[in-house]
Amino acid sequence: MHAEAVKGHLDSILLASLEPQPLHGYAIMEAVRAGSHASFDLPTGTVYPALHRLERAGLVRSKWSTVSGRRRRTYELTDRGRRRLREERQSWKLFSRAVSNLLSGAPAGATP
Amino acid sequence: MHAEAVKGHLDSILLASLEPQPLHGYAIMEAVRAGSHASFDLPTGTVYPALHRLERAGLVRSKWSTVSGRRRRTYELTDRGRRRLREERQSWKLFSRAVSNLLSGAPAGATP
DNA sequence: CCTAACATGTAGAATGGCTAGCTATGCACG
DNA sequence: CGTGCATAGCTAGCCATTCTACATGTTAGG
């Protein structure tokens, strides 16, 4: 299956992946691939810039470490990040409900 | 609530709105607003270019008419459009399931 | 008469994800 | 030994799409 566009929901996905525990970029990509049952296979050119964006926005915080010779940058949620994640969950609910409703051809009234 | 981005799912939404019956642009905007319970209030600068794009892609077909002095361009689905809509519905299911799964913090295994 | 709703459109900015390229280490296998 | 794969990080620039802002014209109603 060709790469599905994550359009507009990348941030939510990344934040959510960091909620249970801090992770480094590469591990995030794997977590997303696994958690989406391979629907999303995010390229590095998508993930790393996005993480930098989230850090600049103060939603995540990073620190470098070295594990068996390989340098890692581990990200964790900030308080603002956690708050944002809550909001994102809420708006995803509204968004997905709206799209599902429209795609189902509902006569305007279903799933209120 | 600030304008929700329809990012990447506009085409599906437009095609779906034309499934029950042909509509003109303005009516499509109203149908989407109603069907999404006002979550999506698409600006004309989004809808009209998108419809032209869909027409160029052979997914919809349009014809002009005049109703009480006002000119209208009414769009209807082509066969290719209908086929595409079926595909879009399928991939929306996969997409939304994947995102919901990730946002719920599922330990990779939920909603298979 | 003037405004709101109806109806369609375009140009250009802004966004944001993807492609393609780069660097570097550790480990398994032939 | 050296070749290749998985691990780990990064950026520049392309491209598609959506939104902002503007432009145009009609009809209905106060």
mmCIF file of C-alpha atoms (C1' of nucleotides) in Angstrom:
data_model
loop_
_atom_site.group_PDB
_atom_site.id
_atom_site.type_symbol
_atom_site.label_atom_id
_atom_site.label_comp_id
_atom_site.label_asym_id
_atom_site.label_seq_id
_atom_site.Cartn_x
_atom_site.Cartn_y
_atom_site.Cartn_z
ATOM 1 C CA MET A 1 0.000 0.000 0.000
ATOM 2 C CA HIS A 2 1.309 3.436 -0.921
ATOM 3 C CA ALA A 3 2.326 5.893 1.772
ATOM 4 C CA GLU A 4 -0.706 7.399 3.470
ATOM 5 C CA ALA A 5 -0.481 11.107 4.088
ATOM 6 C CA VAL A 6 -0.505 11.921 7.773
ATOM 7 C CA LYS A 7 -1.416 15.465 6.842
ATOM 8 C CA GLY A 8 -2.048 17.676 9.785
ATOM 9 C CA HIS A 9 -2.065 14.959 12.415
ATOM 10 C CA LEU A 10 1.638 14.318 12.634
ATOM 11 C CA ASP A 11 2.101 16.419 15.747
ATOM 12 C CA SER A 12 -0.654 14.618 17.610
ATOM 13 C CA ILE A 13 0.826 11.285 16.655
ATOM 14 C CA LEU A 14 4.309 12.215 17.766
ATOM 15 C CA LEU A 15 3.109 13.672 21.048
ATOM 16 C CA ALA A 16 1.024 10.587 21.716
ATOM 17 C CA SER A 17 3.961 8.301 21.087
ATOM 18 C CA LEU A 18 5.915 10.139 23.771
ATOM 19 C CA GLU A 19 3.187 10.014 26.366
ATOM 20 C CA PRO A 20 3.888 6.630 27.934
ATOM 21 C CA GLN A 21 7.659 7.173 27.960
ATOM 22 C CA PRO A 22 10.437 9.273 26.424
ATOM 23 C CA LEU A 23 11.805 7.966 23.138
ATOM 24 C CA HIS A 24 14.416 8.914 20.584
ATOM 25 C CA GLY A 25 13.519 9.723 16.991
ATOM 26 C CA TYR A 26 14.246 6.361 15.517
ATOM 27 C CA ALA A 27 12.276 4.608 18.235
ATOM 28 C CA ILE A 28 9.356 6.954 17.625
ATOM 29 C CA MET A 29 9.269 5.945 13.973
ATOM 30 C CA GLU A 30 9.143 2.314 14.990
ATOM 31 C CA ALA A 31 6.479 2.931 17.600
ATOM 32 C CA VAL A 32 4.322 4.704 15.033
ATOM 33 C CA ARG A 33 4.817 1.972 12.468
ATOM 34 C CA ALA A 34 3.854 -0.661 15.030
ATOM 35 C CA GLY A 35 0.968 1.285 16.533
ATOM 36 C CA SER A 36 -0.543 1.907 13.125
ATOM 37 C CA HIS A 37 -0.068 -1.675 11.989
ATOM 38 C CA ALA A 38 2.349 -0.447 9.345
ATOM 39 C CA SER A 39 -0.168 1.994 7.869
ATOM 40 C CA PHE A 40 2.236 4.812 8.620
ATOM 41 C CA ASP A 41 5.876 4.376 7.752
ATOM 42 C CA LEU A 42 7.170 7.859 8.381
ATOM 43 C CA PRO A 43 10.348 8.868 6.569
ATOM 44 C CA THR A 44 13.130 10.434 8.611
ATOM 45 C CA GLY A 45 12.758 13.633 6.608
ATOM 46 C CA THR A 46 9.315 13.946 8.105
ATOM 47 C CA VAL A 47 9.995 12.943 11.683
ATOM 48 C CA TYR A 48 13.174 14.808 12.585
ATOM 49 C CA PRO A 49 12.101 18.229 11.344
ATOM 50 C CA ALA A 50 8.763 17.713 13.055
ATOM 51 C CA LEU A 51 10.448 16.933 16.366
ATOM 52 C CA HIS A 52 12.559 20.065 16.050
ATOM 53 C CA ARG A 53 9.413 22.035 15.379
ATOM 54 C CA LEU A 54 7.748 20.581 18.470
ATOM 55 C CA GLU A 55 10.790 21.416 20.544
ATOM 56 C CA ARG A 56 10.871 24.989 19.301
ATOM 57 C CA ALA A 57 7.207 25.182 20.226
ATOM 58 C CA GLY A 58 8.036 23.999 23.728
ATOM 59 C CA LEU A 59 5.939 20.852 23.518
ATOM 60 C CA VAL A 60 8.842 18.450 23.876
ATOM 61 C CA ARG A 61 12.295 18.628 25.402
ATOM 62 C CA SER A 62 15.348 16.688 24.258
ATOM 63 C CA LYS A 63 18.665 15.532 25.594
ATOM 64 C CA TRP A 64 21.585 13.773 23.991
ATOM 65 C CA SER A 65 23.012 10.512 25.184
ATOM 66 C CA THR A 66 25.251 7.798 23.829
ATOM 67 C CA VAL A 67 24.144 4.186 23.794
ATOM 68 C CA SER A 68 26.691 1.613 22.629
ATOM 69 C CA GLY A 69 28.616 4.155 20.599
ATOM 70 C CA ARG A 70 25.548 5.597 18.906
ATOM 71 C CA ARG A 71 24.449 9.056 19.824
ATOM 72 C CA ARG A 72 20.790 9.437 20.606
ATOM 73 C CA ARG A 73 18.536 12.373 21.113
ATOM 74 C CA THR A 74 15.799 11.420 23.474
ATOM 75 C CA TYR A 75 12.596 13.407 23.561
ATOM 76 C CA GLU A 76 10.074 13.756 26.322
ATOM 77 C CA LEU A 77 6.845 15.680 26.695
ATOM 78 C CA THR A 78 6.783 18.972 28.522
ATOM 79 C CA ASP A 79 3.760 20.029 30.540
ATOM 80 C CA ARG A 80 2.662 22.147 27.642
ATOM 81 C CA GLY A 81 3.066 19.116 25.427
ATOM 82 C CA ARG A 82 0.803 17.050 27.636
ATOM 83 C CA ARG A 83 -1.792 19.757 27.695
ATOM 84 C CA ARG A 84 -1.594 20.077 23.925
ATOM 85 C CA LEU A 85 -2.009 16.338 23.521
ATOM 86 C CA ARG A 86 -5.245 16.464 25.470
ATOM 87 C CA GLU A 87 -6.526 19.180 23.164
ATOM 88 C CA GLU A 88 -5.401 17.302 20.078
ATOM 89 C CA ARG A 89 -7.248 14.190 21.196
ATOM 90 C CA GLN A 90 -10.377 16.219 21.596
ATOM 91 C CA SER A 91 -10.129 17.838 18.196
ATOM 92 C CA TRP A 92 -9.275 14.539 16.536
ATOM 93 C CA LYS A 93 -12.537 13.171 17.904
ATOM 94 C CA LEU A 94 -14.486 16.043 16.408
ATOM 95 C CA PHE A 95 -12.566 15.886 13.162
ATOM 96 C CA SER A 96 -12.890 12.154 12.617
ATOM 97 C CA ARG A 97 -16.520 12.155 13.596
ATOM 98 C CA ALA A 98 -17.214 14.924 11.095
ATOM 99 C CA VAL A 99 -15.361 13.236 8.255
ATOM 100 C CA SER A 100 -16.902 9.842 8.987
ATOM 101 C CA ASN A 101 -20.281 11.466 9.024
ATOM 102 C CA LEU A 102 -19.738 13.173 5.694
ATOM 103 C CA LEU A 103 -18.264 10.099 4.035
ATOM 104 C CA SER A 104 -21.109 7.935 5.218
ATOM 105 C CA GLY A 105 -23.414 10.219 3.309
ATOM 106 C CA ALA A 106 -25.347 10.900 6.462
ATOM 107 C CA PRO A 107 -28.398 13.127 5.963
ATOM 108 C CA ALA A 108 -27.071 15.665 8.501
ATOM 109 C CA GLY A 109 -28.184 14.458 11.865
ATOM 110 C CA ALA A 110 -26.283 11.237 12.434
ATOM 111 C CA THR A 111 -23.704 10.892 15.236
ATOM 112 C CA PRO A 112 -24.464 14.220 16.973
ATOM 113 C CA MET B 1 -13.625 27.360 17.527
ATOM 114 C CA HIS B 2 -10.926 28.137 14.969
ATOM 115 C CA ALA B 3 -11.147 26.745 11.449
ATOM 116 C CA GLU B 4 -10.365 23.035 11.392
ATOM 117 C CA ALA B 5 -8.030 22.003 8.616
ATOM 118 C CA VAL B 6 -9.534 19.448 6.283
ATOM 119 C CA LYS B 7 -6.016 18.535 5.240
ATOM 120 C CA GLY B 8 -5.835 15.810 2.701
ATOM 121 C CA HIS B 9 -9.441 14.724 2.967
ATOM 122 C CA LEU B 10 -11.064 17.509 1.025
ATOM 123 C CA ASP B 11 -11.434 15.473 -2.141
ATOM 124 C CA SER B 12 -13.150 12.616 -0.352
ATOM 125 C CA ILE B 13 -15.522 15.029 1.313
ATOM 126 C CA LEU B 14 -16.415 16.775 -1.914
ATOM 127 C CA LEU B 15 -16.934 13.521 -3.781
ATOM 128 C CA ALA B 16 -19.100 12.193 -0.979
ATOM 129 C CA SER B 17 -21.262 15.286 -0.989
ATOM 130 C CA LEU B 18 -22.001 14.696 -4.663
ATOM 131 C CA GLU B 19 -22.895 11.061 -4.272
ATOM 132 C CA PRO B 20 -26.589 11.348 -3.417
ATOM 133 C CA GLN B 21 -27.220 14.057 -6.009
ATOM 134 C CA PRO B 22 -25.476 16.649 -8.178
ATOM 135 C CA LEU B 23 -24.884 20.017 -6.504
ATOM 136 C CA HIS B 24 -23.353 23.355 -7.334
ATOM 137 C CA GLY B 25 -20.366 24.753 -5.453
ATOM 138 C CA TYR B 26 -22.247 26.941 -3.056
ATOM 139 C CA ALA B 27 -24.636 24.134 -2.188
ATOM 140 C CA ILE B 28 -21.696 21.822 -1.592
ATOM 141 C CA MET B 29 -20.269 24.245 0.942
ATOM 142 C CA GLU B 30 -23.588 24.296 2.750
ATOM 143 C CA ALA B 31 -23.937 20.542 2.636
ATOM 144 C CA VAL B 32 -20.482 20.130 4.133
ATOM 145 C CA ARG B 33 -21.169 22.677 6.823
ATOM 146 C CA ALA B 34 -24.406 20.936 7.730
ATOM 147 C CA GLY B 35 -23.033 17.406 7.476
ATOM 148 C CA SER B 36 -20.129 18.253 9.746
ATOM 149 C CA HIS B 37 -22.297 20.101 12.248
ATOM 150 C CA ALA B 38 -20.454 23.297 11.388
ATOM 151 C CA SER B 39 -17.051 21.804 12.145
ATOM 152 C CA PHE B 40 -16.017 22.523 8.584
ATOM 153 C CA ASP B 41 -16.828 25.895 7.112
ATOM 154 C CA LEU B 42 -14.904 25.739 3.865
ATOM 155 C CA PRO B 43 -13.902 29.042 2.256
ATOM 156 C CA THR B 44 -14.715 29.529 -1.405
ATOM 157 C CA GLY B 45 -11.005 29.781 -2.171
ATOM 158 C CA THR B 46 -10.723 26.184 -1.061
ATOM 159 C CA VAL B 47 -13.791 24.692 -2.667
ATOM 160 C CA TYR B 48 -13.798 26.134 -6.171
ATOM 161 C CA PRO B 49 -10.187 25.365 -7.029
ATOM 162 C CA ALA B 50 -10.667 21.887 -5.581
ATOM 163 C CA LEU B 51 -13.696 21.257 -7.782
ATOM 164 C CA HIS B 52 -11.741 22.388 -10.822
ATOM 165 C CA ARG B 53 -8.984 20.016 -9.828
ATOM 166 C CA LEU B 54 -11.438 17.152 -9.499
ATOM 167 C CA GLU B 55 -12.883 17.962 -12.882
ATOM 168 C CA ARG B 56 -9.464 18.039 -14.518
ATOM 169 C CA ALA B 57 -8.856 14.657 -12.922
ATOM 170 C CA GLY B 58 -12.069 13.335 -14.479
ATOM 171 C CA LEU B 59 -13.741 12.571 -11.168
ATOM 172 C CA VAL B 60 -16.577 15.039 -11.593
ATOM 173 C CA ARG B 61 -18.288 16.654 -14.546
ATOM 174 C CA SER B 62 -19.912 20.089 -14.577
ATOM 175 C CA LYS B 63 -22.468 21.992 -16.546
ATOM 176 C CA TRP B 64 -23.637 25.563 -16.377
ATOM 177 C CA SER B 65 -27.202 26.605 -15.850
ATOM 178 C CA THR B 66 -29.063 29.705 -14.818
ATOM 179 C CA VAL B 67 -31.527 29.695 -11.955
ATOM 180 C CA SER B 68 -33.468 32.884 -11.379
ATOM 181 C CA GLY B 69 -30.827 35.041 -13.007
ATOM 182 C CA ARG B 70 -27.923 33.470 -11.145
ATOM 183 C CA ARG B 71 -25.497 31.320 -13.049
ATOM 184 C CA ARG B 72 -24.675 28.015 -11.490
ATOM 185 C CA ARG B 73 -22.150 25.378 -12.222
ATOM 186 C CA THR B 74 -23.549 22.051 -11.198
ATOM 187 C CA TYR B 75 -21.219 19.157 -10.556
ATOM 188 C CA GLU B 76 -21.911 15.452 -10.686
ATOM 189 C CA LEU B 77 -19.787 12.385 -10.128
ATOM 190 C CA THR B 78 -18.368 10.480 -13.060
ATOM 191 C CA ASP B 79 -17.920 6.729 -12.950
ATOM 192 C CA ARG B 80 -14.289 7.261 -12.114
ATOM 193 C CA GLY B 81 -15.406 9.591 -9.352
ATOM 194 C CA ARG B 82 -17.664 6.946 -7.871
ATOM 195 C CA ARG B 83 -14.928 4.389 -8.016
ATOM 196 C CA ARG B 84 -12.523 6.799 -6.382
ATOM 197 C CA LEU B 85 -14.998 7.535 -3.635
ATOM 198 C CA ARG B 86 -15.171 3.859 -2.769
ATOM 199 C CA GLU B 87 -11.392 3.749 -2.499
ATOM 200 C CA GLU B 88 -11.308 6.914 -0.428
ATOM 201 C CA ARG B 89 -13.830 5.494 2.011
ATOM 202 C CA GLN B 90 -11.693 2.433 2.434
ATOM 203 C CA SER B 91 -8.510 4.370 3.055
ATOM 204 C CA TRP B 92 -10.271 6.748 5.424
ATOM 205 C CA LYS B 93 -11.266 3.726 7.502
ATOM 206 C CA LEU B 94 -7.680 2.565 7.680
ATOM 207 C CA PHE B 95 -6.377 6.044 8.315
ATOM 208 C CA SER B 96 -8.793 6.942 11.078
ATOM 209 C CA ARG B 97 -8.419 3.588 12.744
ATOM 210 C CA ALA B 98 -4.645 3.999 12.737
ATOM 211 C CA VAL B 99 -4.712 7.521 14.140
ATOM 212 C CA SER B 100 -7.302 6.636 16.773
ATOM 213 C CA ASN B 101 -5.195 3.698 17.768
ATOM 214 C CA LEU B 102 -2.062 5.798 18.098
ATOM 215 C CA LEU B 103 -3.793 8.592 19.975
ATOM 216 C CA SER B 104 -5.362 6.171 22.400
ATOM 217 C CA GLY B 105 -1.875 5.114 23.320
ATOM 218 C CA ALA B 106 -2.714 1.544 22.408
ATOM 219 C CA PRO B 107 0.083 -0.936 23.103
ATOM 220 C CA ALA B 108 0.115 -2.041 19.445
ATOM 221 C CA GLY B 109 -2.505 -4.712 19.133
ATOM 222 C CA ALA B 110 -5.781 -2.900 19.708
ATOM 223 C CA THR B 111 -8.400 -2.567 16.948
ATOM 224 C CA PRO B 112 -6.746 -4.889 14.412
ATOM 225 C "C1'" DC C 1 -31.320 52.459 -1.824
ATOM 226 C "C1'" DC C 2 -28.626 49.534 0.506
ATOM 227 C "C1'" DT C 3 -27.391 45.350 2.611
ATOM 228 C "C1'" DA C 4 -27.345 40.403 3.031
ATOM 229 C "C1'" DA C 5 -27.447 36.181 0.865
ATOM 230 C "C1'" DC C 6 -26.506 33.855 -3.357
ATOM 231 C "C1'" DA C 7 -22.939 32.405 -6.696
ATOM 232 C "C1'" DT C 8 -18.371 32.001 -8.878
ATOM 233 C "C1'" DG C 9 -13.823 32.882 -9.362
ATOM 234 C "C1'" DT C 10 -8.295 34.033 -9.004
ATOM 235 C "C1'" DA C 11 -3.591 35.294 -7.121
ATOM 236 C "C1'" DG C 12 -0.371 34.672 -3.852
ATOM 237 C "C1'" DA C 13 1.091 33.427 0.844
ATOM 238 C "C1'" DA C 14 1.765 29.887 4.060
ATOM 239 C "C1'" DT C 15 1.965 25.283 5.510
ATOM 240 C "C1'" DG C 16 3.844 21.018 5.847
ATOM 241 C "C1'" DG C 17 5.162 16.526 4.397
ATOM 242 C "C1'" DC C 18 8.184 14.052 1.060
ATOM 243 C "C1'" DT C 19 12.313 13.006 -1.863
ATOM 244 C "C1'" DA C 20 16.862 12.523 -1.969
ATOM 245 C "C1'" DG C 21 20.948 13.122 -0.240
ATOM 246 C "C1'" DC C 22 24.567 13.072 3.551
ATOM 247 C "C1'" DT C 23 27.306 11.169 7.852
ATOM 248 C "C1'" DA C 24 28.492 7.613 11.121
ATOM 249 C "C1'" DT C 25 28.536 3.269 14.215
ATOM 250 C "C1'" DG C 26 27.917 -1.745 15.448
ATOM 251 C "C1'" DC C 27 27.146 -6.333 14.092
ATOM 252 C "C1'" DA C 28 26.474 -10.518 11.400
ATOM 253 C "C1'" DC C 29 27.860 -13.219 7.601
ATOM 254 C "C1'" DG C 30 30.422 -15.022 4.055
ATOM 255 C "C1'" DC D 1 38.378 -8.818 5.992
ATOM 256 C "C1'" DG D 2 34.954 -6.418 3.894
ATOM 257 C "C1'" DT D 3 30.340 -5.928 2.588
ATOM 258 C "C1'" DG D 4 25.930 -4.880 3.712
ATOM 259 C "C1'" DC D 5 22.146 -4.088 6.853
ATOM 260 C "C1'" DA D 6 20.035 -2.083 10.908
ATOM 261 C "C1'" DT D 7 20.646 1.689 13.915
ATOM 262 C "C1'" DA D 8 20.849 6.785 14.525
ATOM 263 C "C1'" DG D 9 20.778 11.507 13.168
ATOM 264 C "C1'" DC D 10 20.384 15.510 9.905
ATOM 265 C "C1'" DT D 11 19.123 19.158 5.872
ATOM 266 C "C1'" DA D 12 17.813 21.405 1.431
ATOM 267 C "C1'" DG D 13 14.589 22.008 -1.716
ATOM 268 C "C1'" DC D 14 10.519 20.351 -4.138
ATOM 269 C "C1'" DC D 15 5.699 19.971 -4.391
ATOM 270 C "C1'" DA D 16 0.880 19.815 -3.330
ATOM 271 C "C1'" DT D 17 -2.677 21.791 -1.006
ATOM 272 C "C1'" DT D 18 -5.245 24.975 1.762
ATOM 273 C "C1'" DC D 19 -6.244 29.611 3.247
ATOM 274 C "C1'" DT D 20 -6.436 34.792 2.892
ATOM 275 C "C1'" DA D 21 -7.914 38.401 0.422
ATOM 276 C "C1'" DC D 22 -9.764 40.305 -3.255
ATOM 277 C "C1'" DA D 23 -12.897 40.811 -7.459
ATOM 278 C "C1'" DT D 24 -17.443 40.414 -9.788
ATOM 279 C "C1'" DG D 25 -22.364 40.167 -10.454
ATOM 280 C "C1'" DT D 26 -27.454 39.032 -9.140
ATOM 281 C "C1'" DT D 27 -31.715 38.898 -6.368
ATOM 282 C "C1'" DA D 28 -34.552 39.725 -2.321
ATOM 283 C "C1'" DG D 29 -35.949 42.332 1.553
ATOM 284 C "C1'" DG D 30 -36.095 46.036 4.828
#
